[in-house]
Amino acid sequence: MSRFDAVLFDFDHTLFQFDDSIAWLEVALRRLGRDTEPADVRALYDRIEAARDGPEVIEAQRGCQRSPGAHRAALDSWFRGAGADGPVADALYGRLTDPVGWTPYSDVAATMASLSAAGIPIAIVSNVGWDIRPTLRHHGLSGLVDGFALSCEHGAEKPEQTLFLAACAELGVRPGDALMVGDDPVRDGAAVRSGLHVYLLPDRPMGGQRGLAPVCDLVGAG
């Protein structure tokens, strides 16, 4: 007997990771066919990183994941404000939204497969500014996901309750019978206000396993 009727997963830093190191900019420049001096690449990347926590960038990104247009505009403002020209800003955004740029943690496929084999439906609940379904398809995981509740499609962001409730409704389960798995105590932890159980993952560096095995144990699908 499973202890939960469904599992909801966050996306970024829970199932997938994006390399936002200088390689992000290097890939964008290669796609543009630009032969840029390494020192100039480093200088631009450092400006982009420094601008990330600037008050204008933070304000522009507030609520930006409620729609694809708002998300694109907010990141374009960030990149251009740091000195990237239009084509580079477009290439950076293109890399961010490219399924190839995202990598699932090494234990994601096995965890999701175990849940699916046990008859536990899975939904992705994410604050994200674009459709991530192609990313799941690219990595061969879309067949293991039964529903999506994305902020850019519902006009709401976690910690609002809209996405949690929408995911439960799509899966046909009561919130009290679902487990939310994420990494953010504020955004993902807020699912408890809708009656869901929550399992929070510790912070983890890039690469390797995410530590998802306990999810199967909690659900009874191990």
C-alpha positions as YAML, in Angstrom:
chain: A
units: angstrom
residues:
- id: 1
  name: MET
  ca: [0.00, 0.00, 0.00]
- id: 2
  name: SER
  ca: [1.37, 3.40, -0.95]
- id: 3
  name: ARG
  ca: [1.22, 6.15, 1.65]
- id: 4
  name: PHE
  ca: [0.43, 8.84, -0.92]
- id: 5
  name: ASP
  ca: [-1.69, 8.87, -4.05]
- id: 6
  name: ALA
  ca: [0.54, 11.27, -6.02]
- id: 7
  name: VAL
  ca: [3.90, 13.02, -5.95]
- id: 8
  name: LEU
  ca: [4.45, 16.62, -7.08]
- id: 9
  name: PHE
  ca: [7.99, 17.66, -7.96]
- id: 10
  name: ASP
  ca: [9.57, 21.06, -8.32]
- id: 11
  name: PHE
  ca: [11.69, 21.37, -11.48]
- id: 12
  name: ASP
  ca: [14.82, 23.54, -11.05]
- id: 13
  name: HIS
  ca: [17.29, 22.29, -8.42]
- id: 14
  name: THR
  ca: [14.99, 19.37, -7.64]
- id: 15
  name: LEU
  ca: [14.86, 17.33, -10.84]
- id: 16
  name: PHE
  ca: [17.01, 19.35, -13.23]
- id: 17
  name: GLN
  ca: [19.98, 21.70, -13.10]
- id: 18
  name: PHE
  ca: [21.16, 24.43, -15.45]
- id: 19
  name: ASP
  ca: [24.82, 25.34, -15.78]
- id: 20
  name: ASP
  ca: [24.85, 29.10, -15.33]
- id: 21
  name: SER
  ca: [28.63, 29.30, -15.11]
- id: 22
  name: ILE
  ca: [30.63, 31.15, -17.76]
- id: 23
  name: ALA
  ca: [29.90, 28.18, -20.04]
- id: 24
  name: TRP
  ca: [26.39, 29.64, -20.44]
- id: 25
  name: LEU
  ca: [27.82, 32.73, -22.13]
- id: 26
  name: GLU
  ca: [30.44, 30.77, -24.05]
- id: 27
  name: VAL
  ca: [27.77, 28.55, -25.63]
- id: 28
  name: ALA
  ca: [25.66, 31.59, -26.50]
- id: 29
  name: LEU
  ca: [28.60, 33.27, -28.22]
- id: 30
  name: ARG
  ca: [29.51, 30.11, -30.15]
- id: 31
  name: ARG
  ca: [25.95, 29.90, -31.43]
- id: 32
  name: LEU
  ca: [26.34, 33.43, -32.74]
- id: 33
  name: GLY
  ca: [29.62, 32.49, -34.41]
- id: 34
  name: ARG
  ca: [31.49, 35.13, -32.46]
- id: 35
  name: ASP
  ca: [35.20, 34.67, -31.86]
- id: 36
  name: THR
  ca: [35.46, 36.68, -28.66]
- id: 37
  name: GLU
  ca: [38.64, 37.12, -26.66]
- id: 38
  name: PRO
  ca: [38.53, 35.09, -23.41]
- id: 39
  name: ALA
  ca: [39.20, 38.21, -21.36]
- id: 40
  name: ASP
  ca: [36.20, 39.95, -22.95]
- id: 41
  name: VAL
  ca: [34.00, 36.91, -22.33]
- id: 42
  name: ARG
  ca: [35.03, 36.86, -18.67]
- id: 43
  name: ALA
  ca: [34.44, 40.60, -18.30]
- id: 44
  name: LEU
  ca: [30.91, 40.36, -19.74]
- id: 45
  name: TYR
  ca: [30.08, 37.31, -17.65]
- id: 46
  name: ASP
  ca: [31.29, 39.04, -14.50]
- id: 47
  name: ARG
  ca: [29.07, 42.04, -15.28]
- id: 48
  name: ILE
  ca: [26.08, 39.75, -15.83]
- id: 49
  name: GLU
  ca: [26.71, 38.00, -12.52]
- id: 50
  name: ALA
  ca: [27.20, 41.30, -10.70]
- id: 51
  name: ALA
  ca: [23.96, 42.64, -12.12]
- id: 52
  name: ARG
  ca: [22.00, 39.53, -11.06]
- id: 53
  name: ASP
  ca: [21.52, 40.83, -7.51]
- id: 54
  name: GLY
  ca: [21.07, 44.48, -8.45]
- id: 55
  name: PRO
  ca: [17.87, 46.18, -7.24]
- id: 56
  name: GLU
  ca: [16.64, 46.92, -10.77]
- id: 57
  name: VAL
  ca: [17.08, 43.31, -11.87]
- id: 58
  name: ILE
  ca: [15.43, 41.95, -8.73]
- id: 59
  name: GLU
  ca: [12.47, 44.29, -9.17]
- id: 60
  name: ALA
  ca: [12.11, 43.44, -12.88]
- id: 61
  name: GLN
  ca: [12.07, 39.72, -12.07]
- id: 62
  name: ARG
  ca: [9.44, 40.03, -9.36]
- id: 63
  name: GLY
  ca: [6.50, 37.98, -10.60]
- id: 64
  name: CYS
  ca: [8.06, 37.62, -14.04]
- id: 65
  name: GLN
  ca: [7.39, 33.90, -14.25]
- id: 66
  name: ARG
  ca: [3.65, 34.45, -14.48]
- id: 67
  name: SER
  ca: [3.89, 34.68, -18.27]
- id: 68
  name: PRO
  ca: [6.43, 33.90, -21.02]
- id: 69
  name: GLY
  ca: [6.41, 37.51, -22.18]
- id: 70
  name: ALA
  ca: [7.12, 38.94, -18.75]
- id: 71
  name: HIS
  ca: [9.90, 36.42, -18.18]
- id: 72
  name: ARG
  ca: [11.58, 37.16, -21.50]
- id: 73
  name: ALA
  ca: [11.37, 40.91, -20.90]
- id: 74
  name: ALA
  ca: [12.82, 40.64, -17.38]
- id: 75
  name: LEU
  ca: [15.82, 38.58, -18.46]
- id: 76
  name: ASP
  ca: [16.40, 40.71, -21.53]
- id: 77
  name: SER
  ca: [16.54, 43.74, -19.25]
- id: 78
  name: TRP
  ca: [19.05, 41.97, -17.01]
- id: 79
  name: PHE
  ca: [21.35, 40.91, -19.85]
- id: 80
  name: ARG
  ca: [21.24, 44.23, -21.69]
- id: 81
  name: GLY
  ca: [21.70, 46.17, -18.48]
- id: 82
  name: ALA
  ca: [24.93, 44.24, -17.93]
- id: 83
  name: GLY
  ca: [26.22, 45.24, -21.35]
- id: 84
  name: ALA
  ca: [25.10, 42.39, -23.61]
- id: 85
  name: ASP
  ca: [23.93, 43.51, -27.04]
- id: 86
  name: GLY
  ca: [20.63, 42.31, -28.52]
- id: 87
  name: PRO
  ca: [21.90, 39.17, -30.27]
- id: 88
  name: VAL
  ca: [23.88, 38.07, -27.19]
- id: 89
  name: ALA
  ca: [20.87, 38.67, -24.93]
- id: 90
  name: ASP
  ca: [18.74, 36.58, -27.29]
- id: 91
  name: ALA
  ca: [21.35, 33.82, -27.38]
- id: 92
  name: LEU
  ca: [21.60, 33.73, -23.59]
- id: 93
  name: TYR
  ca: [17.85, 33.40, -23.29]
- id: 94
  name: GLY
  ca: [17.81, 30.77, -26.03]
- id: 95
  name: ARG
  ca: [20.33, 28.69, -24.13]
- id: 96
  name: LEU
  ca: [18.36, 29.01, -20.89]
- id: 97
  name: THR
  ca: [15.19, 27.70, -22.52]
- id: 98
  name: ASP
  ca: [16.91, 25.03, -24.63]
- id: 99
  name: PRO
  ca: [16.25, 21.48, -23.35]
- id: 100
  name: VAL
  ca: [19.88, 20.63, -24.13]
- id: 101
  name: GLY
  ca: [21.02, 23.17, -21.53]
- id: 102
  name: TRP
  ca: [19.27, 21.34, -18.69]
- id: 103
  name: THR
  ca: [20.55, 18.15, -17.08]
- id: 104
  name: PRO
  ca: [18.52, 15.84, -14.83]
- id: 105
  name: TYR
  ca: [20.19, 14.70, -11.63]
- id: 106
  name: SER
  ca: [21.46, 11.15, -11.97]
- id: 107
  name: ASP
  ca: [18.82, 9.62, -9.68]
- id: 108
  name: VAL
  ca: [15.81, 11.34, -11.27]
- id: 109
  name: ALA
  ca: [14.97, 8.72, -13.91]
- id: 110
  name: ALA
  ca: [15.14, 5.79, -11.48]
- id: 111
  name: THR
  ca: [13.05, 7.60, -8.86]
- id: 112
  name: MET
  ca: [10.35, 8.59, -11.32]
- id: 113
  name: ALA
  ca: [10.33, 5.12, -12.86]
- id: 114
  name: SER
  ca: [9.86, 3.51, -9.45]
- id: 115
  name: LEU
  ca: [6.95, 5.80, -8.65]
- id: 116
  name: SER
  ca: [5.35, 5.14, -12.02]
- id: 117
  name: ALA
  ca: [5.77, 1.37, -11.65]
- id: 118
  name: ALA
  ca: [4.01, 1.59, -8.29]
- id: 119
  name: GLY
  ca: [1.08, 3.38, -9.92]
- id: 120
  name: ILE
  ca: [1.86, 6.76, -8.33]
- id: 121
  name: PRO
  ca: [1.08, 9.64, -10.70]
- id: 122
  name: ILE
  ca: [3.61, 12.47, -10.97]
- id: 123
  name: ALA
  ca: [3.17, 16.17, -11.65]
- id: 124
  name: ILE
  ca: [5.72, 18.93, -12.12]
- id: 125
  name: VAL
  ca: [4.91, 22.11, -10.19]
- id: 126
  name: SER
  ca: [7.26, 24.91, -11.14]
- id: 127
  name: ASN
  ca: [7.80, 28.64, -11.16]
- id: 128
  name: VAL
  ca: [9.10, 28.85, -14.71]
- id: 129
  name: GLY
  ca: [8.74, 31.33, -17.54]
- id: 130
  name: TRP
  ca: [8.52, 28.89, -20.45]
- id: 131
  name: ASP
  ca: [7.10, 25.47, -21.33]
- id: 132
  name: ILE
  ca: [9.43, 22.81, -19.89]
- id: 133
  name: ARG
  ca: [7.64, 19.84, -21.45]
- id: 134
  name: PRO
  ca: [10.17, 19.69, -24.31]
- id: 135
  name: THR
  ca: [12.95, 19.37, -21.72]
- id: 136
  name: LEU
  ca: [11.29, 16.31, -20.20]
- id: 137
  name: ARG
  ca: [10.80, 14.85, -23.70]
- id: 138
  name: HIS
  ca: [14.40, 15.52, -24.69]
- id: 139
  name: HIS
  ca: [15.67, 13.57, -21.68]
- id: 140
  name: GLY
  ca: [13.23, 10.70, -22.13]
- id: 141
  name: LEU
  ca: [11.20, 11.46, -19.01]
- id: 142
  name: SER
  ca: [7.94, 12.82, -20.40]
- id: 143
  name: GLY
  ca: [6.29, 9.40, -20.34]
- id: 144
  name: LEU
  ca: [6.71, 9.32, -16.55]
- id: 145
  name: VAL
  ca: [4.96, 12.65, -15.93]
- id: 146
  name: ASP
  ca: [1.18, 12.79, -15.71]
- id: 147
  name: GLY
  ca: [0.62, 16.51, -15.24]
- id: 148
  name: PHE
  ca: [2.16, 19.97, -15.21]
- id: 149
  name: ALA
  ca: [1.29, 23.07, -13.19]
- id: 150
  name: LEU
  ca: [3.55, 25.83, -14.55]
- id: 151
  name: SER
  ca: [3.46, 29.40, -13.33]
- id: 152
  name: CYS
  ca: [3.66, 30.82, -16.86]
- id: 153
  name: GLU
  ca: [0.49, 28.94, -17.80]
- id: 154
  name: HIS
  ca: [-1.56, 29.67, -14.67]
- id: 155
  name: GLY
  ca: [-0.54, 33.29, -14.08]
- id: 156
  name: ALA
  ca: [0.46, 32.44, -10.50]
- id: 157
  name: GLU
  ca: [3.69, 31.61, -8.71]
- id: 158
  name: LYS
  ca: [4.52, 29.54, -5.68]
- id: 159
  name: PRO
  ca: [4.10, 30.17, -2.74]
- id: 160
  name: GLU
  ca: [0.57, 31.00, -3.93]
- id: 161
  name: GLN
  ca: [-1.63, 27.94, -3.64]
- id: 162
  name: THR
  ca: [-2.86, 27.96, -7.25]
- id: 163
  name: LEU
  ca: [-0.23, 25.64, -8.69]
- id: 164
  name: PHE
  ca: [-0.42, 23.02, -5.93]
- id: 165
  name: LEU
  ca: [-4.18, 22.81, -6.19]
- id: 166
  name: ALA
  ca: [-4.10, 22.78, -9.99]
- id: 167
  name: ALA
  ca: [-1.66, 19.86, -10.00]
- id: 168
  name: CYS
  ca: [-3.77, 17.86, -7.55]
- id: 169
  name: ALA
  ca: [-6.89, 18.55, -9.60]
- id: 170
  name: GLU
  ca: [-5.18, 17.44, -12.81]
- id: 171
  name: LEU
  ca: [-4.06, 14.20, -11.17]
- id: 172
  name: GLY
  ca: [-7.45, 13.68, -9.55]
- id: 173
  name: VAL
  ca: [-6.15, 13.44, -5.99]
- id: 174
  name: ARG
  ca: [-6.97, 15.27, -2.76]
- id: 175
  name: PRO
  ca: [-4.20, 17.59, -1.54]
- id: 176
  name: GLY
  ca: [-3.94, 15.65, 1.71]
- id: 177
  name: ASP
  ca: [-3.09, 12.51, -0.28]
- id: 178
  name: ALA
  ca: [-0.23, 14.12, -2.23]
- id: 179
  name: LEU
  ca: [3.45, 14.68, -1.45]
- id: 180
  name: MET
  ca: [5.22, 17.82, -2.67]
- id: 181
  name: VAL
  ca: [8.98, 17.45, -3.21]
- id: 182
  name: GLY
  ca: [11.12, 20.55, -3.62]
- id: 183
  name: ASP
  ca: [14.13, 22.49, -2.41]
- id: 184
  name: ASP
  ca: [12.71, 25.85, -1.34]
- id: 185
  name: PRO
  ca: [11.19, 26.06, 2.16]
- id: 186
  name: VAL
  ca: [9.22, 29.18, 1.25]
- id: 187
  name: ARG
  ca: [7.96, 28.41, -2.24]
- id: 188
  name: ASP
  ca: [7.67, 24.62, -2.05]
- id: 189
  name: GLY
  ca: [7.03, 24.44, 1.67]
- id: 190
  name: ALA
  ca: [3.94, 26.59, 1.18]
- id: 191
  name: ALA
  ca: [2.14, 23.50, -0.14]
- id: 192
  name: VAL
  ca: [1.33, 22.61, 3.47]
- id: 193
  name: ARG
  ca: [-1.18, 25.49, 3.47]
- id: 194
  name: SER
  ca: [-3.22, 23.55, 0.94]
- id: 195
  name: GLY
  ca: [-2.99, 20.38, 2.99]
- id: 196
  name: LEU
  ca: [-0.20, 18.64, 1.09]
- id: 197
  name: HIS
  ca: [2.65, 16.85, 2.79]
- id: 198
  name: VAL
  ca: [6.07, 18.28, 1.90]
- id: 199
  name: TYR
  ca: [9.53, 16.78, 1.60]
- id: 200
  name: LEU
  ca: [12.32, 19.36, 1.25]
- id: 201
  name: LEU
  ca: [15.69, 18.47, -0.23]
- id: 202
  name: PRO
  ca: [18.91, 19.98, 1.13]
- id: 203
  name: ASP
  ca: [20.94, 22.33, -1.02]
- id: 204
  name: ARG
  ca: [23.18, 20.40, -3.38]
- id: 205
  name: PRO
  ca: [26.01, 21.46, -5.72]
- id: 206
  name: MET
  ca: [25.94, 20.84, -9.45]
- id: 207
  name: GLY
  ca: [26.21, 17.27, -10.66]
- id: 208
  name: GLY
  ca: [25.61, 13.81, -9.26]
- id: 209
  name: GLN
  ca: [22.60, 12.50, -7.41]
- id: 210
  name: ARG
  ca: [19.95, 14.70, -5.85]
- id: 211
  name: GLY
  ca: [19.13, 12.38, -2.97]
- id: 212
  name: LEU
  ca: [15.66, 11.39, -4.16]
- id: 213
  name: ALA
  ca: [15.69, 7.81, -2.87]
- id: 214
  name: PRO
  ca: [13.85, 8.76, 0.38]
- id: 215
  name: VAL
  ca: [10.91, 9.94, -1.74]
- id: 216
  name: CYS
  ca: [10.20, 6.36, -2.79]
- id: 217
  name: ASP
  ca: [10.53, 5.26, 0.83]
- id: 218
  name: LEU
  ca: [8.10, 7.93, 1.98]
- id: 219
  name: VAL
  ca: [5.58, 6.97, -0.66]
- id: 220
  name: GLY
  ca: [6.07, 3.24, -0.17]
- id: 221
  name: ALA
  ca: [7.23, 2.70, -3.73]
- id: 222
  name: GLY
  ca: [10.76, 1.58, -2.96]
...
